């Protein structure tokens, strides 16, 4: 059996922020409310929720909302300590989490909490080689 990673008090606090953020979701079509919370290495906190649109593909997931909010305030790849999400991140969001090099991604899954790095969530990811 793989060892199940344990959440820290900081993880639990971030998960609680994500669960609170889910209440702000705009999800009139799916009714699927997702929240995300991001903590930077300096301790700044950002939250986000999914925002749907009548043109379905234009909807934005909670993870991308929170990463865009943080990036808009100057957060850059390597600045993010952890992101907590109330659902398993979709493939597109895994690419965003990887872009920001998030080392600790926590998400509700199967009645428990998964803790993974963005790299673990997206092996063999697309990256631009320079
Ligand atoms: Zn997503």
mmCIF file of N, CA and C in Angstrom, residues 6-22 35-40 43-48 82-86 104 106 108 113 115:
data_model
loop_
_atom_site.group_PDB
_atom_site.id
_atom_site.type_symbol
_atom_site.label_atom_id
_atom_site.label_comp_id
_atom_site.label_asym_id
_atom_site.label_seq_id
_atom_site.Cartn_x
_atom_site.Cartn_y
_atom_site.Cartn_z
ATOM 1 N N UNK A 6 -0.599 12.938 4.808
ATOM 2 C CA UNK A 6 -1.486 13.574 5.787
ATOM 3 C C UNK A 6 -1.523 15.078 5.540
ATOM 4 N N UNK A 7 -2.683 15.656 5.796
ATOM 5 C CA UNK A 7 -2.788 17.103 5.674
ATOM 6 C C UNK A 7 -2.221 17.753 6.934
ATOM 7 N N UNK A 8 -1.663 18.943 6.743
ATOM 8 C CA UNK A 8 -1.159 19.743 7.857
ATOM 9 C C UNK A 8 -2.272 20.705 8.289
ATOM 10 N N UNK A 9 -2.114 21.370 9.426
ATOM 11 C CA UNK A 9 -3.105 22.394 9.791
ATOM 12 C C UNK A 9 -3.233 23.487 8.723
ATOM 13 N N UNK A 10 -2.123 23.832 8.073
ATOM 14 C CA UNK A 10 -2.176 24.844 6.994
ATOM 15 C C UNK A 10 -2.982 24.308 5.808
ATOM 16 N N UNK A 11 -2.816 23.018 5.512
ATOM 17 C CA UNK A 11 -3.611 22.399 4.433
ATOM 18 C C UNK A 11 -5.090 22.449 4.776
ATOM 19 N N UNK A 12 -5.406 22.085 6.011
ATOM 20 C CA UNK A 12 -6.815 22.054 6.436
ATOM 21 C C UNK A 12 -7.435 23.442 6.343
ATOM 22 N N UNK A 13 -6.667 24.470 6.701
ATOM 23 C CA UNK A 13 -7.167 25.845 6.620
ATOM 24 C C UNK A 13 -7.404 26.236 5.159
ATOM 25 N N UNK A 14 -6.491 25.812 4.276
ATOM 26 C CA UNK A 14 -6.639 26.144 2.855
ATOM 27 C C UNK A 14 -7.835 25.394 2.254
ATOM 28 N N UNK A 15 -8.016 24.156 2.648
ATOM 29 C CA UNK A 15 -9.176 23.386 2.182
ATOM 30 C C UNK A 15 -10.477 24.038 2.651
ATOM 31 N N UNK A 16 -10.473 24.553 3.859
ATOM 32 C CA UNK A 16 -11.666 25.230 4.381
ATOM 33 C C UNK A 16 -11.958 26.481 3.553
ATOM 34 N N UNK A 17 -10.914 27.212 3.163
ATOM 35 C CA UNK A 17 -11.098 28.399 2.308
ATOM 36 C C UNK A 17 -11.674 27.991 0.952
ATOM 37 N N UNK A 18 -11.185 26.887 0.406
ATOM 38 C CA UNK A 18 -11.694 26.413 -0.891
ATOM 39 C C UNK A 18 -13.169 26.043 -0.778
ATOM 40 N N UNK A 19 -13.532 25.397 0.314
ATOM 41 C CA UNK A 19 -14.938 24.997 0.496
ATOM 42 C C UNK A 19 -15.831 26.223 0.657
ATOM 43 N N UNK A 20 -15.339 27.246 1.331
ATOM 44 C CA UNK A 20 -16.105 28.491 1.445
ATOM 45 C C UNK A 20 -16.238 29.169 0.080
ATOM 46 N N UNK A 21 -15.156 29.139 -0.693
ATOM 47 C CA UNK A 21 -15.164 29.797 -2.009
ATOM 48 C C UNK A 21 -16.166 29.138 -2.952
ATOM 49 N N UNK A 22 -16.407 27.843 -2.777
ATOM 50 C CA UNK A 22 -17.351 27.134 -3.651
ATOM 51 C C UNK A 22 -18.743 27.762 -3.584
ATOM 52 N N UNK A 35 -14.785 25.260 -5.542
ATOM 53 C CA UNK A 35 -13.992 26.335 -4.968
ATOM 54 C C UNK A 35 -12.521 25.970 -4.972
ATOM 55 N N UNK A 36 -11.687 26.988 -5.015
ATOM 56 C CA UNK A 36 -10.238 26.776 -4.950
ATOM 57 C C UNK A 36 -9.633 27.870 -4.078
ATOM 58 N N UNK A 37 -8.570 27.525 -3.392
ATOM 59 C CA UNK A 37 -7.843 28.498 -2.575
ATOM 60 C C UNK A 37 -6.354 28.299 -2.808
ATOM 61 N N UNK A 38 -5.660 29.414 -2.887
ATOM 62 C CA UNK A 38 -4.222 29.401 -3.197
ATOM 63 C C UNK A 38 -3.484 30.156 -2.102
ATOM 64 N N UNK A 39 -2.396 29.586 -1.633
ATOM 65 C CA UNK A 39 -1.531 30.261 -0.668
ATOM 66 C C UNK A 39 -0.154 30.406 -1.289
ATOM 67 N N UNK A 40 0.359 31.631 -1.245
ATOM 68 C CA UNK A 40 1.701 31.853 -1.784
ATOM 69 C C UNK A 40 2.744 31.510 -0.722
ATOM 70 N N UNK A 43 2.641 33.715 2.073
ATOM 71 C CA UNK A 43 1.483 33.645 2.952
ATOM 72 C C UNK A 43 0.242 34.365 2.465
ATOM 73 N N UNK A 44 0.280 34.933 1.253
ATOM 74 C CA UNK A 44 -0.922 35.591 0.718
ATOM 75 C C UNK A 44 -1.940 34.528 0.310
ATOM 76 N N UNK A 45 -3.203 34.857 0.493
ATOM 77 C CA UNK A 45 -4.289 33.929 0.195
ATOM 78 C C UNK A 45 -5.166 34.484 -0.918
ATOM 79 N N UNK A 46 -5.503 33.627 -1.870
ATOM 80 C CA UNK A 46 -6.450 33.964 -2.932
ATOM 81 C C UNK A 46 -7.486 32.861 -2.995
ATOM 82 N N UNK A 47 -8.716 33.222 -3.355
ATOM 83 C CA UNK A 47 -9.746 32.211 -3.543
ATOM 84 C C UNK A 47 -10.407 32.416 -4.896
ATOM 85 N N UNK A 48 -11.040 31.362 -5.383
ATOM 86 C CA UNK A 48 -11.747 31.440 -6.657
ATOM 87 C C UNK A 48 -12.802 30.364 -6.730
ATOM 88 N N UNK A 82 0.772 26.291 -2.209
ATOM 89 C CA UNK A 82 -0.235 25.234 -2.280
ATOM 90 C C UNK A 82 -1.519 25.764 -2.892
ATOM 91 N N UNK A 83 -2.259 24.844 -3.517
ATOM 92 C CA UNK A 83 -3.600 25.131 -4.031
ATOM 93 C C UNK A 83 -4.515 24.026 -3.531
ATOM 94 N N UNK A 84 -5.641 24.410 -2.961
ATOM 95 C CA UNK A 84 -6.650 23.441 -2.512
ATOM 96 C C UNK A 84 -7.889 23.604 -3.379
ATOM 97 N N UNK A 85 -8.498 22.482 -3.729
ATOM 98 C CA UNK A 85 -9.638 22.476 -4.651
ATOM 99 C C UNK A 85 -10.695 21.517 -4.105
ATOM 100 N N UNK A 86 -11.955 21.838 -4.344
ATOM 101 C CA UNK A 86 -13.017 20.973 -3.820
ATOM 102 C C UNK A 86 -13.378 19.845 -4.776
ATOM 103 N N UNK A 104 2.260 21.572 -4.161
ATOM 104 C CA UNK A 104 1.292 20.915 -3.279
ATOM 105 C C UNK A 104 -0.120 21.252 -3.744
ATOM 106 N N UNK A 106 -3.938 20.051 -3.294
ATOM 107 C CA UNK A 106 -4.815 19.260 -2.425
ATOM 108 C C UNK A 106 -6.203 19.281 -3.027
ATOM 109 N N UNK A 108 -10.314 17.326 -2.880
ATOM 110 C CA UNK A 108 -11.252 16.326 -2.384
ATOM 111 C C UNK A 108 -11.428 15.258 -3.452
ATOM 112 N N UNK A 113 -8.794 13.292 0.909
ATOM 113 C CA UNK A 113 -8.051 14.408 0.328
ATOM 114 C C UNK A 113 -6.793 13.858 -0.335
ATOM 115 N N UNK A 115 -3.159 14.587 -2.098
ATOM 116 C CA UNK A 115 -2.092 15.582 -2.080
ATOM 117 C C UNK A 115 -1.067 15.172 -3.127
#
